[in-house]
Short mmCIF file of C-alpha atoms in Angstrom, two decimals:
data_model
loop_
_atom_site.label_atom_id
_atom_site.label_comp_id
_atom_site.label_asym_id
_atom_site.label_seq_id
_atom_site.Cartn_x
_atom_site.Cartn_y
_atom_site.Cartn_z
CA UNK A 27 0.00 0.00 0.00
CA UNK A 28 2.64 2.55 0.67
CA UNK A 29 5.79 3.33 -1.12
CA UNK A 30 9.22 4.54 -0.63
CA UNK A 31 7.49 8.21 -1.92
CA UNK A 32 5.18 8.07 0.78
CA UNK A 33 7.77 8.69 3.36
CA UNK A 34 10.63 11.47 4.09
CA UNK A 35 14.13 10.59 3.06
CA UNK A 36 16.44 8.55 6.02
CA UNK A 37 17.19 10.82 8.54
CA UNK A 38 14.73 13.61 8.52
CA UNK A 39 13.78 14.50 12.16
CA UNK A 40 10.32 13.09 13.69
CA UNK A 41 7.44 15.74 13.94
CA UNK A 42 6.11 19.09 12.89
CA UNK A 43 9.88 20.22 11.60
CA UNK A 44 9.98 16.96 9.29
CA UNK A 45 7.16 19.26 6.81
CA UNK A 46 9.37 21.70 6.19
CA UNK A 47 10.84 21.75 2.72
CA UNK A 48 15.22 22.53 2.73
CA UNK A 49 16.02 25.64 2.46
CA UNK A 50 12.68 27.36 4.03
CA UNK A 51 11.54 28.12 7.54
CA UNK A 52 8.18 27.54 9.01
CA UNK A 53 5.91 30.70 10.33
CA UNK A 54 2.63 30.31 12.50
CA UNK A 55 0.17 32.29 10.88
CA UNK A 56 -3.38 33.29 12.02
CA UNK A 57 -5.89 32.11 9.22
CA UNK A 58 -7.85 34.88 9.60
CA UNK A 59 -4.97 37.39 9.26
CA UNK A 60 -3.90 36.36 5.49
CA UNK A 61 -7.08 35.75 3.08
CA UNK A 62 -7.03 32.00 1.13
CA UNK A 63 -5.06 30.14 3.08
CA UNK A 64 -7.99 27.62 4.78
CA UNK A 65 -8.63 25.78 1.72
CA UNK A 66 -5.42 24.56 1.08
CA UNK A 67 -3.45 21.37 2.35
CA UNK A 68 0.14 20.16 3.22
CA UNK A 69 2.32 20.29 0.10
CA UNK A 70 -0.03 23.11 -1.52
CA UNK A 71 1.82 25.80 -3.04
CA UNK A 72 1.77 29.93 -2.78
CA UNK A 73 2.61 33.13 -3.21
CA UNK A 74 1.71 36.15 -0.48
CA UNK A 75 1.08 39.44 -1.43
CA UNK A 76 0.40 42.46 1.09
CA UNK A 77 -1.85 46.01 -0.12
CA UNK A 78 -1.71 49.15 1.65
CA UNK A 79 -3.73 51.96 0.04
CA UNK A 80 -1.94 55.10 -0.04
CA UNK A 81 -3.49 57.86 1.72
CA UNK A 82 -4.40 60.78 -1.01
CA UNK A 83 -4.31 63.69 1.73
CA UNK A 84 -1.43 62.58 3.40
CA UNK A 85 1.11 64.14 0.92
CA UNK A 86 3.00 61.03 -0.27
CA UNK A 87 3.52 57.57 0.86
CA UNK A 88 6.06 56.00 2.71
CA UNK A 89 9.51 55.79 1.24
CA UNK A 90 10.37 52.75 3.80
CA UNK A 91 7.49 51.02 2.76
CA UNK A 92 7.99 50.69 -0.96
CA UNK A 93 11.68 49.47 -0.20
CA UNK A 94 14.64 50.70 -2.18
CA UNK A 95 12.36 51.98 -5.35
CA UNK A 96 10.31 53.91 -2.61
CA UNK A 97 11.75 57.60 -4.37
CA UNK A 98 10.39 56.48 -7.87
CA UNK A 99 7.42 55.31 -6.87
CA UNK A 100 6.24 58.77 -4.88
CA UNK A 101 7.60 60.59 -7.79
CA UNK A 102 5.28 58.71 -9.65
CA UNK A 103 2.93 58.63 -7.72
CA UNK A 104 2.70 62.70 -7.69
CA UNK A 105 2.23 62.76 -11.48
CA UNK A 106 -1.04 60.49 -11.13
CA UNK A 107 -4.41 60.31 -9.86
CA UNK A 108 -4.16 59.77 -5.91
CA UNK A 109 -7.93 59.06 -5.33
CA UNK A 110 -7.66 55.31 -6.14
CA UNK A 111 -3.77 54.32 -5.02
CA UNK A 112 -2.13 51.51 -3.51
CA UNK A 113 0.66 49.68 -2.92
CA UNK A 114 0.80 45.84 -3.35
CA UNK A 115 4.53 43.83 -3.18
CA UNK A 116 4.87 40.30 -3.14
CA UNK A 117 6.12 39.17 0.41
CA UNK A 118 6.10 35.33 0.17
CA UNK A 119 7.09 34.18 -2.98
CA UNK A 120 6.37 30.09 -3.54
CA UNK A 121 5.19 29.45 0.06
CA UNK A 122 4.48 26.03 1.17
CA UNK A 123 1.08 24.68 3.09
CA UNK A 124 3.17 22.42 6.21
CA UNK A 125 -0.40 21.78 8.03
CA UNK A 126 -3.93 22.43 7.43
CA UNK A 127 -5.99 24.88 9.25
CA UNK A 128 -5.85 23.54 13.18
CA UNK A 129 -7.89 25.15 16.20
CA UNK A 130 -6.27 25.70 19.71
CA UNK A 131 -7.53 27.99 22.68
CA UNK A 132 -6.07 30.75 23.37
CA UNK A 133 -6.06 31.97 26.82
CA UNK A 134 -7.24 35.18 28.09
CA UNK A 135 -8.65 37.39 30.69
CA UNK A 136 -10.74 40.02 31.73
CA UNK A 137 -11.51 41.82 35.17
CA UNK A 138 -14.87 43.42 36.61
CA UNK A 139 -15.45 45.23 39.42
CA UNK A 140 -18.25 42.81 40.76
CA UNK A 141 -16.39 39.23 39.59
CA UNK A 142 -12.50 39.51 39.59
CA UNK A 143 -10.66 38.42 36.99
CA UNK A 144 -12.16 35.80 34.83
CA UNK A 145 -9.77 33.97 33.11
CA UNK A 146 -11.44 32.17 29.62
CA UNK A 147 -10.47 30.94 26.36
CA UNK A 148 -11.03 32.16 22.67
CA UNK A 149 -10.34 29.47 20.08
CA UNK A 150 -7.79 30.82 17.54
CA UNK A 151 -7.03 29.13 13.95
CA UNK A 152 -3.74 28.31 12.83
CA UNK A 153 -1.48 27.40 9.73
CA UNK A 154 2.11 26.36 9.80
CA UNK A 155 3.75 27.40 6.43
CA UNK A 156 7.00 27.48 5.15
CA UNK A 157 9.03 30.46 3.42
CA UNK A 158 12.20 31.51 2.12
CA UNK A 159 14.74 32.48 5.23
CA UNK A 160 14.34 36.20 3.68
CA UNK A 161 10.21 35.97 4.21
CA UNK A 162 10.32 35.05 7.91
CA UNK A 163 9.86 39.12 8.47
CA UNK A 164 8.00 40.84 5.63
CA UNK A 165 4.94 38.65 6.18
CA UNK A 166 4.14 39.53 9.91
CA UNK A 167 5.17 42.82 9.53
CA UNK A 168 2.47 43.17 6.55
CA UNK A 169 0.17 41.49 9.00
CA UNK A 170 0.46 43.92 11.47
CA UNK A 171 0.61 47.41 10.31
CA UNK A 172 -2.99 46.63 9.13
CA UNK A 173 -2.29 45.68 5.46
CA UNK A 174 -4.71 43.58 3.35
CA UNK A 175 -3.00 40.01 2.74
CA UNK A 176 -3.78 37.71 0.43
CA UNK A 177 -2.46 34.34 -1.02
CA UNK A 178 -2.31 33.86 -4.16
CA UNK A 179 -2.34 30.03 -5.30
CA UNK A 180 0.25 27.96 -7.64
CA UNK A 181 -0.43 25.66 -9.69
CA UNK A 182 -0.71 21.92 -8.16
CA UNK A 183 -0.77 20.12 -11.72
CA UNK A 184 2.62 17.17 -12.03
CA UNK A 185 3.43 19.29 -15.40
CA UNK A 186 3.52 23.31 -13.97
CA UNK A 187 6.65 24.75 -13.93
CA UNK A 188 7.75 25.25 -10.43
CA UNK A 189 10.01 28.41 -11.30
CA UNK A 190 7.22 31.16 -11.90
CA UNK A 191 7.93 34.36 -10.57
CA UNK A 192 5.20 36.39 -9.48
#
């Protein structure tokens, strides 16, 4: 029933670490923080891309956040319509699905005046993926300054080419 493809080569390490493909590094992610992920499953393949909409009465955007081009894009960016403006950049470029979506609790508290602190739980979803050692800070630090994420998903047919650049 199963085959020598069905397992990892001699000498990869037992558990969650054993998923991770060489030459990446696995991230926790919150499935509600980066839009698509859910649906897919270990092995799956994609790219991450983060939007921030550039604020029209704020003068220009931020050179930091467009990265070493940041000067040519504001001087473009003054020549054009500002109504309607954002800035998208790929952040995880052929990301790989380690688990599927899991739920754990995550613990919290609150305190009243009449009960004390109440300790509870809110359940939380989670996705282990796996990046390029060069990802492992773009991607939360799109995820929190607020900007829209997205995945974006790669082909899973035996024939695709596996070198697309998005």
């Amino acid at each position: 029933v199963f085959t020598k493809d069905d397992f990892y080569p001699k000498g990869t390490r037992e558990g969650l670490v054993a998923g991770i493909p060489p030459n990446k590094m696995m991230l926790l992610v919150e499935a509600n923080k980066v839009k698509g992920l859910n649906g897919l499953r270990p092995g799956d393949r994609f790219d991450i891309v983060r939007t921030i909409p550039v604020n029209p009465k704020g003068g220009e955007p931020s050179r930091n956040a467009a990265g070493p081009y940041g000067d040519q894009i504001s001087f473009a960016m003054k020549l054009s319509n500002w109504d309607k403006q954002a800035e998208v950049r790929v952040v995880v470029r052929d990301g790989v699905m380690v688990t599927p979506v899991k739920t754990r609790d995550r613990p919290t508290s609150s305190q009243s005046l009449t009960r004390g602190a109440v300790a509870r739980t809110v359940p939380i979803q989670e996705i282990y993926i796996a990046v390029a050692p060069e990802e492992t800070a773009p991607l939360p630090e799109a995820m929190s300054v607020g900007a829209d994420v997205s995945a974006v998903f790669r082909s899973g047919h035996a024939t695709a080419p596996a070198d697309i650049v998005a």
